[in-house]
Coordinates of C-alpha atoms in Angstrom, one line a residue:
M1 CA 0.0 0.0 0.0
L2 CA 1.2 3.5 -0.8
L3 CA -0.7 5.2 2.0
L4 CA 0.1 4.7 5.6
N5 CA -2.2 2.1 7.2
P6 CA -1.2 1.5 10.9
K7 CA -3.0 -1.8 10.9
K8 CA -0.8 -3.1 8.2
Y9 CA 2.5 -1.4 9.1
Q10 CA 4.4 -4.5 10.0
D11 CA 4.5 -5.3 6.3
R12 CA 6.8 -2.4 5.5
N13 CA 10.4 -3.1 4.6
Y14 CA 13.0 -1.8 7.1
P15 CA 16.7 -2.3 7.1
D16 CA 17.0 -3.1 10.8
E17 CA 14.8 -4.4 13.6
R18 CA 15.3 -1.2 15.7
S19 CA 13.7 1.0 13.1
K20 CA 10.8 -1.3 12.7
E21 CA 10.4 -1.6 16.5
I22 CA 10.1 2.1 17.2
M23 CA 7.5 2.6 14.4
L24 CA 5.4 -0.4 15.6
K25 CA 5.7 0.6 19.3
T26 CA 4.6 4.2 18.4
I27 CA 1.6 2.9 16.5
A28 CA 0.8 0.6 19.4
F29 CA 1.0 3.5 21.9
F30 CA -1.7 5.5 20.0
E31 CA -3.9 2.5 19.2
N32 CA -3.8 1.4 22.8
K33 CA -4.7 4.9 23.9
G34 CA -7.6 4.9 21.5
M35 CA -9.7 7.6 19.9
K36 CA -11.8 8.5 22.9
K37 CA -8.9 9.2 25.2
M38 CA -7.0 11.0 22.5
K39 CA -9.9 13.3 21.9
E40 CA -10.4 13.9 25.7
D41 CA -6.8 15.0 25.9
T42 CA -7.3 17.3 22.9
F43 CA -10.3 19.0 24.4
S44 CA -8.7 19.3 27.8
F45 CA -5.6 20.9 26.3
E46 CA -3.6 18.3 28.3
F47 CA 0.1 18.6 27.4
T48 CA 1.4 15.4 25.8
H49 CA 3.3 14.2 28.9
D50 CA 2.3 10.6 28.2
F51 CA 3.9 10.7 24.8
A52 CA 7.1 12.3 26.2
E53 CA 7.3 9.5 28.8
F54 CA 6.8 6.9 26.1
C55 CA 9.6 8.4 24.0
K56 CA 11.9 8.5 27.0
K57 CA 11.2 4.9 28.0
E58 CA 11.7 3.6 24.5
R59 CA 14.6 5.9 23.7
I60 CA 12.9 6.9 20.5
F61 CA 14.3 10.4 20.0
E62 CA 17.7 9.1 20.8
T63 CA 17.4 6.6 18.0
L64 CA 15.9 9.1 15.5
F65 CA 17.9 12.3 16.2
L66 CA 21.5 11.3 16.8
P67 CA 24.0 11.1 14.0
K68 CA 26.6 8.4 13.8
G69 CA 29.3 8.6 16.5
Y70 CA 26.8 9.4 19.3
G71 CA 24.6 7.1 21.3
D72 CA 24.8 3.4 20.5
D73 CA 27.5 1.9 18.4
D74 CA 25.1 1.2 15.6
Q75 CA 23.5 4.6 15.7
Y76 CA 22.8 6.4 12.4
Y77 CA 20.7 9.4 11.3
S78 CA 18.2 8.6 8.5
T79 CA 15.9 11.1 6.9
Y80 CA 13.9 8.1 5.8
R81 CA 13.2 7.1 9.4
M82 CA 12.4 10.7 10.3
Y83 CA 9.9 10.8 7.4
E84 CA 8.2 7.7 8.6
F85 CA 8.0 8.7 12.2
S86 CA 6.8 12.2 11.3
E87 CA 4.0 10.8 9.2
I88 CA 2.9 8.4 12.0
T89 CA 2.8 11.2 14.6
G90 CA 0.9 13.5 12.2
F91 CA -1.5 10.7 11.5
Y92 CA -2.5 10.6 15.2
G93 CA -2.4 14.3 16.0
A94 CA -0.5 17.6 15.5
A95 CA 0.3 17.9 19.2
Y96 CA 2.4 14.7 19.1
W97 CA 4.0 15.6 15.8
Y98 CA 4.8 19.1 17.1
M99 CA 6.6 17.7 20.2
Y100 CA 8.7 15.5 18.0
H101 CA 9.3 18.3 15.4
V102 CA 10.5 21.0 17.7
S103 CA 12.6 18.6 19.6
T104 CA 14.7 17.8 16.6
L105 CA 14.8 21.5 15.7
G106 CA 16.2 22.1 19.1
L107 CA 18.8 19.4 19.1
D108 CA 20.2 19.9 15.6
P109 CA 22.1 23.2 16.2
V110 CA 24.1 21.3 18.8
F111 CA 25.2 18.6 16.3
L112 CA 25.8 21.2 13.6
G113 CA 28.0 23.2 16.0
D114 CA 31.6 23.1 17.0
N115 CA 31.4 22.1 20.7
E116 CA 32.1 18.4 21.0
E117 CA 31.7 18.4 24.8
L118 CA 28.2 20.0 24.4
K119 CA 27.2 17.3 21.9
H120 CA 27.9 14.5 24.4
R121 CA 26.2 16.5 27.2
A122 CA 23.1 16.8 24.9
V123 CA 23.1 13.0 24.4
Q124 CA 22.9 12.5 28.2
Q125 CA 20.2 15.1 28.6
L126 CA 18.2 13.4 25.8
R127 CA 18.2 10.2 27.7
E128 CA 16.9 11.9 30.9
N129 CA 14.5 14.3 29.1
P130 CA 13.8 13.7 25.4
L131 CA 12.2 17.2 24.9
C132 CA 14.2 19.9 23.2
A133 CA 13.3 23.4 21.9
F134 CA 14.5 25.8 19.3
G135 CA 14.8 29.4 20.6
L136 CA 14.8 31.5 17.4
S137 CA 11.6 33.6 17.0
E138 CA 10.9 36.8 18.9
K139 CA 7.5 38.4 19.5
E140 CA 8.3 41.8 17.8
H141 CA 10.3 40.4 14.9
G142 CA 8.7 37.0 14.0
A143 CA 10.5 35.7 10.9
D144 CA 12.9 38.7 10.8
I145 CA 15.8 36.7 12.2
Y146 CA 18.3 39.5 11.5
S147 CA 16.8 41.6 14.3
S148 CA 17.3 39.3 17.3
E149 CA 17.3 41.2 20.6
M150 CA 18.4 38.2 22.7
K151 CA 21.9 39.0 23.9
L152 CA 24.9 37.4 25.7
Y153 CA 26.6 40.1 27.9
P154 CA 30.3 39.3 28.5
Q155 CA 31.4 39.4 32.1
D156 CA 34.9 40.1 33.5
D157 CA 35.6 36.5 34.3
G158 CA 35.0 35.3 30.7
T159 CA 31.5 34.1 31.2
Y160 CA 28.2 35.6 29.9
L161 CA 24.8 36.6 31.1
A162 CA 21.9 35.9 28.8
R163 CA 19.1 38.4 28.7
G164 CA 16.1 38.5 26.4
T165 CA 12.8 37.0 25.4
K166 CA 11.8 34.4 22.9
Y167 CA 8.3 33.7 21.5
Y168 CA 6.6 30.9 19.6
I169 CA 9.0 28.3 21.1
G170 CA 7.6 24.8 21.2
N171 CA 8.3 22.6 24.2
G172 CA 9.7 25.7 26.1
N173 CA 7.8 24.6 29.2
E174 CA 9.7 21.3 29.6
A175 CA 12.8 21.0 27.4
S176 CA 16.2 20.5 29.0
T177 CA 18.1 21.3 25.8
I178 CA 16.9 24.7 24.4
T179 CA 19.2 26.1 21.7
V180 CA 18.9 29.9 21.8
F181 CA 19.9 32.1 18.9
G182 CA 21.1 35.6 19.6
K183 CA 24.0 38.1 19.5
I184 CA 27.0 38.9 21.6
A185 CA 26.2 42.3 23.2
G186 CA 28.1 45.2 21.7
T187 CA 28.9 43.3 18.5
D188 CA 27.2 42.0 15.3
D189 CA 28.3 38.4 16.1
Y190 CA 25.6 35.8 16.1
V191 CA 25.7 33.1 18.7
F192 CA 24.0 29.8 19.5
F193 CA 23.9 28.7 23.2
V194 CA 22.0 26.1 25.2
V195 CA 19.8 26.7 28.3
D196 CA 17.5 24.5 30.4
S197 CA 13.8 25.3 31.1
H198 CA 14.3 24.1 34.7
H199 CA 16.9 26.7 35.6
E200 CA 16.0 29.3 38.1
K201 CA 17.0 32.1 35.7
F202 CA 14.6 30.7 33.0
E203 CA 11.0 32.0 33.1
C204 CA 8.3 30.3 31.1
V205 CA 5.8 33.1 30.8
Q206 CA 2.9 31.4 29.0
N207 CA 1.6 29.1 26.3
V208 CA 0.8 31.7 23.5
I209 CA -1.8 29.4 22.0
K210 CA -4.8 27.4 23.4
A211 CA -3.9 23.9 22.5
Q212 CA -2.3 20.7 23.7
N213 CA 1.1 21.6 22.3
F214 CA 3.0 24.2 24.3
V215 CA 4.2 27.1 22.2
S216 CA 6.0 29.1 24.8
E217 CA 7.1 32.6 25.5
F218 CA 10.1 32.6 27.8
I219 CA 12.5 35.1 29.3
L220 CA 16.1 34.7 30.3
H221 CA 16.9 36.8 33.4
D222 CA 20.7 37.1 33.5
Y223 CA 21.0 33.3 32.8
P224 CA 24.6 32.3 33.3
I225 CA 26.4 31.0 30.2
T226 CA 30.0 29.7 29.8
D227 CA 31.9 28.7 26.7
A228 CA 30.8 25.1 27.5
D229 CA 27.2 26.2 26.7
I230 CA 28.0 27.8 23.3
S231 CA 27.6 25.6 20.2
A232 CA 28.7 28.2 17.6
R233 CA 29.3 31.9 17.1
G234 CA 29.8 34.4 14.3
P235 CA 28.9 33.3 10.7
K236 CA 28.9 29.7 11.8
A237 CA 26.0 30.3 14.2
W238 CA 24.1 32.0 11.4
D239 CA 24.7 29.1 9.0
D240 CA 23.8 26.5 11.7
M241 CA 20.5 28.3 12.3
L242 CA 19.6 28.2 8.6
N243 CA 20.9 24.6 8.1
T244 CA 18.8 23.4 11.1
I245 CA 15.7 24.8 9.4
N246 CA 16.9 23.2 6.1
I247 CA 16.9 19.8 7.8
C248 CA 13.8 20.1 9.9
K249 CA 11.2 21.8 7.8
F250 CA 11.1 18.6 5.8
N251 CA 9.0 17.2 8.6
I252 CA 6.2 19.5 7.8
G253 CA 5.3 17.8 4.5
S254 CA 5.4 14.3 6.0
G255 CA 3.4 15.4 9.1
A256 CA 0.7 16.9 6.8
T257 CA 0.6 13.7 4.8
G258 CA -0.1 11.8 7.9
I259 CA -2.9 14.1 9.0
V260 CA -4.6 14.0 5.7
T261 CA -4.3 10.2 5.4
H262 CA -6.1 9.7 8.6
S263 CA -8.8 12.1 7.5
F264 CA -9.1 10.3 4.2
Y265 CA -9.9 7.0 5.9
E266 CA -12.5 8.6 8.1
A267 CA -14.1 10.4 5.1
I268 CA -14.3 7.4 2.8
N269 CA -15.6 5.1 5.6
H270 CA -18.4 7.5 6.4
A271 CA -19.3 8.2 2.8
A272 CA -19.4 4.5 1.8
H273 CA -21.9 3.7 4.6
R274 CA -24.0 6.9 4.4
N275 CA -27.2 6.4 2.4
V276 CA -29.1 9.5 1.2
Y277 CA -31.8 9.8 -1.4
G278 CA -31.6 6.1 -2.0
K279 CA -27.9 6.0 -2.8
F280 CA -24.7 5.6 -0.9
V281 CA -22.7 8.9 -0.9
T282 CA -19.9 7.2 -2.8
E283 CA -22.2 6.6 -5.8
F284 CA -22.8 10.3 -6.6
P285 CA -20.8 11.5 -9.6
H286 CA -19.5 14.6 -7.9
V287 CA -18.4 12.6 -4.9
K288 CA -16.5 10.2 -7.2
R289 CA -14.7 13.1 -8.7
L290 CA -13.9 14.6 -5.3
F291 CA -12.6 11.3 -3.9
M292 CA -10.5 10.7 -7.1
D293 CA -8.9 14.2 -7.0
S294 CA -8.3 14.0 -3.3
F295 CA -6.7 10.6 -3.5
C296 CA -4.5 11.6 -6.5
R297 CA -3.3 14.6 -4.6
L298 CA -2.6 12.6 -1.5
A299 CA -0.8 9.9 -3.6
G300 CA 1.3 12.7 -5.1
M301 CA 2.1 14.1 -1.7
K302 CA 3.4 10.6 -0.6
L303 CA 5.3 9.9 -3.8
F304 CA 7.0 13.3 -3.8
G305 CA 7.9 12.9 -0.1
L306 CA 9.5 9.5 -0.6
R307 CA 11.6 10.7 -3.5
A308 CA 12.6 14.0 -1.9
T309 CA 13.8 11.9 1.0
D310 CA 16.3 10.2 -1.3
Y311 CA 17.7 13.5 -2.4
M312 CA 18.0 14.6 1.2
R313 CA 20.0 11.4 2.0
A314 CA 22.2 11.6 -1.1
A315 CA 23.1 15.3 -0.5
S316 CA 26.8 16.3 -0.6
A317 CA 28.9 19.4 -1.3
E318 CA 28.5 18.5 -5.0
D319 CA 24.8 17.7 -4.9
K320 CA 22.5 20.2 -3.2
R321 CA 19.4 19.5 -5.1
Y322 CA 17.6 18.9 -1.8
M323 CA 17.7 22.7 -1.4
L324 CA 14.8 22.9 -3.9
Y325 CA 12.9 19.8 -3.0
N326 CA 13.0 20.6 0.7
P327 CA 11.0 23.9 0.6
I328 CA 8.7 22.2 -1.9
M329 CA 8.2 19.5 0.7
K330 CA 7.5 22.1 3.4
M331 CA 5.2 24.3 1.4
K332 CA 3.7 22.5 -1.6
V333 CA 3.0 19.2 0.1
A334 CA 1.4 21.0 3.1
I335 CA -0.8 23.2 0.9
Q336 CA -1.8 20.1 -1.2
G337 CA -2.9 18.6 2.1
E338 CA -5.2 21.6 2.7
E339 CA -6.7 21.2 -0.7
V340 CA -7.4 17.5 -0.1
H341 CA -8.9 18.3 3.3
E342 CA -11.3 20.8 1.8
M343 CA -12.5 18.3 -0.8
L344 CA -13.0 15.6 1.8
W345 CA -15.0 18.1 3.9
D346 CA -17.2 18.9 0.9
I347 CA -18.0 15.2 0.9
I348 CA -18.7 14.5 4.5
A349 CA -20.1 18.0 5.3
A350 CA -21.5 18.2 8.8
K351 CA -19.7 15.0 9.9
G352 CA -16.5 17.0 9.8
F353 CA -17.6 19.1 12.8
E354 CA -18.3 16.2 15.1
K355 CA -16.2 16.2 18.2
D356 CA -15.7 12.5 18.4
N357 CA -13.8 12.0 15.1
Y358 CA -10.3 12.8 14.1
F359 CA -11.4 15.0 11.2
S360 CA -12.7 17.9 13.3
Q361 CA -9.3 18.4 15.0
A362 CA -7.4 17.9 11.7
V363 CA -9.4 20.7 10.1
V364 CA -7.8 23.2 12.6
E365 CA -4.4 21.6 13.0
L366 CA -3.6 21.2 9.3
K367 CA -4.1 24.9 8.6
G368 CA -1.0 25.7 10.7
F369 CA 1.5 23.5 8.8
P370 CA 2.1 25.7 5.7
K371 CA 2.8 28.6 8.1
L372 CA 5.6 26.9 10.0
E373 CA 9.3 27.4 9.4
G374 CA 8.9 30.3 7.0
T375 CA 5.8 31.5 5.3
R376 CA 4.7 30.5 1.9
H377 CA 6.2 33.7 0.5
V378 CA 9.6 33.1 2.2
N379 CA 9.9 29.6 0.8
M380 CA 8.7 30.6 -2.6
A381 CA 11.3 33.3 -2.8
L382 CA 13.9 30.7 -2.0
I383 CA 12.5 28.4 -4.7
A384 CA 12.4 31.2 -7.3
K385 CA 16.2 31.8 -7.0
L386 CA 16.7 28.3 -8.4
L387 CA 14.5 28.7 -11.5
P388 CA 17.2 29.7 -14.1
N389 CA 19.5 26.8 -13.4
F390 CA 16.6 24.3 -13.2
F391 CA 15.2 25.2 -16.7
F392 CA 18.3 26.3 -18.6
N393 CA 21.5 25.0 -17.0
P394 CA 21.1 21.3 -16.1
K395 CA 23.9 19.1 -14.9
E396 CA 24.5 15.3 -15.1
Y397 CA 24.4 13.4 -11.8
P398 CA 24.5 9.7 -11.0
E399 CA 21.1 8.1 -10.7
I400 CA 19.9 7.9 -7.1
P401 CA 18.0 4.8 -6.0
R402 CA 15.5 4.5 -3.1
L403 CA 17.6 5.2 0.0
N404 CA 15.9 3.5 2.9
G405 CA 19.0 1.7 4.3
P406 CA 20.9 2.1 7.6
E407 CA 23.4 4.6 6.2
N408 CA 24.1 7.8 8.2
D409 CA 23.1 11.0 6.4
D410 CA 26.5 12.5 7.0
Y411 CA 26.2 15.7 4.9
L412 CA 23.1 17.1 6.7
F413 CA 25.3 17.8 9.7
Q414 CA 28.2 19.1 7.5
Q415 CA 26.3 21.6 5.3
G416 CA 28.7 24.4 5.9
T417 CA 28.2 27.9 4.6
T418 CA 24.8 28.9 3.2
R419 CA 26.3 31.1 0.5
G420 CA 26.1 30.2 -3.2
Y421 CA 22.4 29.1 -3.0
G422 CA 21.5 30.4 -6.5
K423 CA 24.3 28.4 -8.1
I424 CA 22.8 25.0 -7.3
Q425 CA 22.3 22.9 -10.5
F426 CA 19.8 20.1 -11.2
H427 CA 19.5 17.1 -13.4
D428 CA 17.4 17.6 -16.6
Y429 CA 13.7 17.3 -15.7
N430 CA 13.0 16.0 -19.2
I431 CA 14.7 12.7 -18.3
A432 CA 11.8 11.8 -16.0
Y433 CA 9.0 13.2 -18.2
N434 CA 10.3 11.4 -21.3
S435 CA 10.5 8.1 -19.4
V436 CA 6.8 7.6 -19.7
D437 CA 4.3 7.9 -22.5
L438 CA 0.9 8.7 -21.0
P439 CA -1.8 11.0 -22.3
N440 CA -1.9 13.5 -19.5
I441 CA 1.8 13.5 -18.9
N442 CA 2.2 14.3 -22.6
V443 CA -0.2 17.3 -22.2
F444 CA 1.7 18.3 -19.1
K445 CA 5.0 18.2 -21.1
E446 CA 3.4 20.6 -23.7
Q447 CA 2.5 22.9 -20.8
I448 CA 6.1 22.8 -19.5
K449 CA 7.5 23.7 -22.9
T450 CA 5.1 26.6 -23.2
F451 CA 6.0 27.8 -19.7
A452 CA 9.7 27.6 -20.6
D453 CA 8.9 29.8 -23.6
W454 CA 7.1 32.1 -21.3
L455 CA 10.3 32.4 -19.2
M456 CA 12.3 33.2 -22.4
I457 CA 9.8 35.9 -23.4
S458 CA 9.9 37.4 -19.9
G459 CA 13.7 37.8 -20.2
M460 CA 16.0 39.3 -17.6
E461 CA 13.3 41.6 -16.4
L462 CA 11.5 38.6 -14.8
K463 CA 13.8 38.8 -11.8
D464 CA 12.9 42.4 -11.1
Q465 CA 9.2 41.6 -11.6
M466 CA 9.4 38.9 -9.0
M467 CA 11.4 40.8 -6.5
N468 CA 9.2 43.9 -6.7
D469 CA 5.9 42.0 -6.5
F470 CA 5.6 39.0 -4.2
D471 CA 2.1 38.3 -5.5
F472 CA 3.5 37.9 -9.0
L473 CA 6.4 35.8 -7.6
L474 CA 3.9 33.4 -6.0
G475 CA 2.2 32.9 -9.3
V476 CA 5.4 32.2 -11.2
G477 CA 6.7 30.0 -8.4
E478 CA 3.6 27.8 -8.4
M479 CA 4.2 26.9 -12.1
F480 CA 7.9 26.3 -11.5
T481 CA 7.2 24.2 -8.4
L482 CA 4.7 22.1 -10.2
V483 CA 7.3 21.1 -12.8
A484 CA 9.7 19.9 -10.1
Y485 CA 6.9 18.3 -8.1
G486 CA 5.7 16.3 -11.1
Q487 CA 9.2 15.3 -12.0
L488 CA 9.9 13.6 -8.6
I489 CA 6.5 12.0 -8.6
I490 CA 7.3 10.3 -11.9
E491 CA 10.7 9.1 -10.5
S492 CA 9.1 7.9 -7.3
A493 CA 6.2 6.1 -9.2
A494 CA 8.8 4.0 -11.1
I495 CA 10.5 3.0 -7.9
E496 CA 7.2 2.2 -6.1
K497 CA 5.8 0.4 -9.2
I498 CA 2.7 2.6 -9.4
D499 CA 0.6 1.5 -12.3
N500 CA 0.3 3.8 -15.3
E501 CA -3.4 4.4 -15.0
L502 CA -3.1 5.9 -11.6
L503 CA -0.1 8.0 -12.7
N504 CA -2.0 9.2 -15.7
Q505 CA -4.9 10.1 -13.4
I506 CA -2.6 12.1 -11.0
F507 CA -1.5 14.2 -14.0
D508 CA -5.1 14.8 -15.0
V509 CA -5.1 16.9 -11.7
F510 CA -1.8 18.6 -12.5
V511 CA -2.8 19.6 -16.0
R512 CA -5.8 21.4 -14.5
D513 CA -3.5 23.0 -11.9
F514 CA -1.0 24.2 -14.5
S515 CA -3.9 25.8 -16.4
K516 CA -5.2 27.5 -13.2
Y517 CA -1.8 28.9 -12.4
A518 CA -1.5 30.3 -16.0
V519 CA -4.9 32.0 -15.6
D520 CA -3.6 33.5 -12.3
I521 CA -0.4 34.9 -14.0
H522 CA -2.5 36.3 -16.9
G523 CA -4.5 38.3 -14.4
K524 CA -1.6 39.8 -12.5
P525 CA -1.2 43.6 -12.9
T526 CA 2.6 43.1 -13.1
S527 CA 2.3 40.8 -16.2
T528 CA 3.3 42.4 -19.5
Q529 CA 1.1 41.9 -22.6
A530 CA 3.6 39.4 -24.0
Q531 CA 3.5 37.4 -20.8
K532 CA -0.3 37.4 -20.8
D533 CA -0.5 36.2 -24.4
Q534 CA 1.9 33.4 -23.7
A535 CA 0.2 32.4 -20.4
L536 CA -3.0 31.8 -22.3
K537 CA -1.2 29.2 -24.4
I538 CA -0.4 27.2 -21.3
I539 CA -4.1 26.5 -20.6
K540 CA -5.0 23.0 -21.7
S541 CA -7.5 20.3 -20.8
P542 CA -6.6 16.8 -19.6
V543 CA -7.3 13.8 -21.7
I544 CA -10.5 12.4 -20.4
D545 CA -10.8 8.6 -20.2
N546 CA -14.0 7.6 -18.3
D547 CA -13.2 3.9 -18.3
Q548 CA -9.8 4.5 -16.8
F549 CA -11.4 6.8 -14.2
A550 CA -13.8 4.0 -13.2
R551 CA -11.0 1.4 -12.9
V552 CA -8.7 3.7 -10.8
L553 CA -11.6 4.7 -8.6
E554 CA -12.5 1.1 -7.8
K555 CA -8.9 -0.3 -7.6
H556 CA -7.1 2.4 -5.7
V557 CA -9.7 4.6 -4.0
Y558 CA -12.8 2.7 -3.1
S559 CA -10.8 -0.3 -2.2
L560 CA -9.8 1.6 0.9
V561 CA -13.3 1.6 2.4
D562 CA -13.0 0.1 5.9
A563 CA -9.2 -0.5 5.4
Y564 CA -8.5 1.4 8.6
H565 CA -10.5 2.4 11.7
M566 CA -8.7 3.7 14.8
N567 CA -9.2 1.8 18.0
P568 CA -12.1 3.4 20.0

């Protein structure tokens, strides 16, 4: 099965027993807890202490988070394992996923840093308290990370006192390893240092949201810091901050995939057993279309995520293609999840409000995912910088297989300087698109060619257009992103042996999406007349095959009726 089904998870192929063990034990934790208790905790805003205790007892974060050379002798860091665990925790609830996500965010700056003694100290703390936190954002500055007001004040004895406030910091109520980003007072030097929420000079002010997960505001009141607490300073601290986000925002797409998968099971189970006007809901033509489109988008999310994982694991100083696929994973996949959820809600209607199901909480929780670790605009601005090399300056790379083995993802903790981003090159996207001959992929290829011509018509002025009008940049970025998104889905489909009819149906959706984005660009006030004329040529219809639609619906979509129900 392509989609996560916790009741059949033991059938998945893992390279070692430990990896399989933590996934199965995590599923068992939630299934034994059951839907009723999980919902009670959600409504009571009960912090997920039970999950933290479970992770400590089973040493789960220790297994997942630590790179080779730390922890057990056979320890390794695997983006594939992180993907799987992120999807599972998202499947059961954003509060559990968030505890996991911000813990890895908080720990990674330590292992990206220069302080070897601090790394070993963090390992020991992880065993005693698995919760970590990432102290980056501030109330008055938000995503403006250049304007940090958190400061280390040098003292005469060579130590420091930390003063300042951080805001939107997950796990700030309990974490023992909190990596804090700031500056050395009186200088422009950035610094990363570690504090403990249990220290007397640490004040947890509040949870800034009303939810199970704790998103804290905290204050450091002359918190004592020594060199032993500092992981990096200067340009290295800045690079470690950005590289931490590069690693961890990948979790957002996999978490969103887990959320939507659970909602999909609830929606299709309800619709298949709901009889109105003498028919089951699944028999109505518009419902068939909604289920087909939602499943195709969900399948695309999963296929892209699996393939993007390979590029994360294969990364090196010579191969930084993950720097495109990573923000797509964060932004595109999460937004696709929102679209799927809206279609499912159109199907189940009032059922989506009911307090006793997963869907009602997912409606709220999923909305937050595209807004985490940089807004849609910030991530699209990053993506747009890679557009020229992607379309017009390809590079040859060795073919990358599915990488789900026990190898350590060495490069992720050795990313180095963040300069030179716009020089990253990619393999020719035509290789993937020309590897299959399917009606809707062929239409999509025509759209790509017309979009490439649009880029040529736009010329060098396109860069200024995008930089001066973020709304225009979003429109262009959506078309560019869809090309890379479809490319990796085709590559992943070949590895996962997805049948051609389903793949063709997925691109039925993408042909319509490409046309929608072209209409959007045509209507932008920034667009020139030449750009508007060319944008109209991108608009095409998918190739309709009603018999294929019926076969895919029965084989891949409606076959999932009653495939999963969470334990009560």
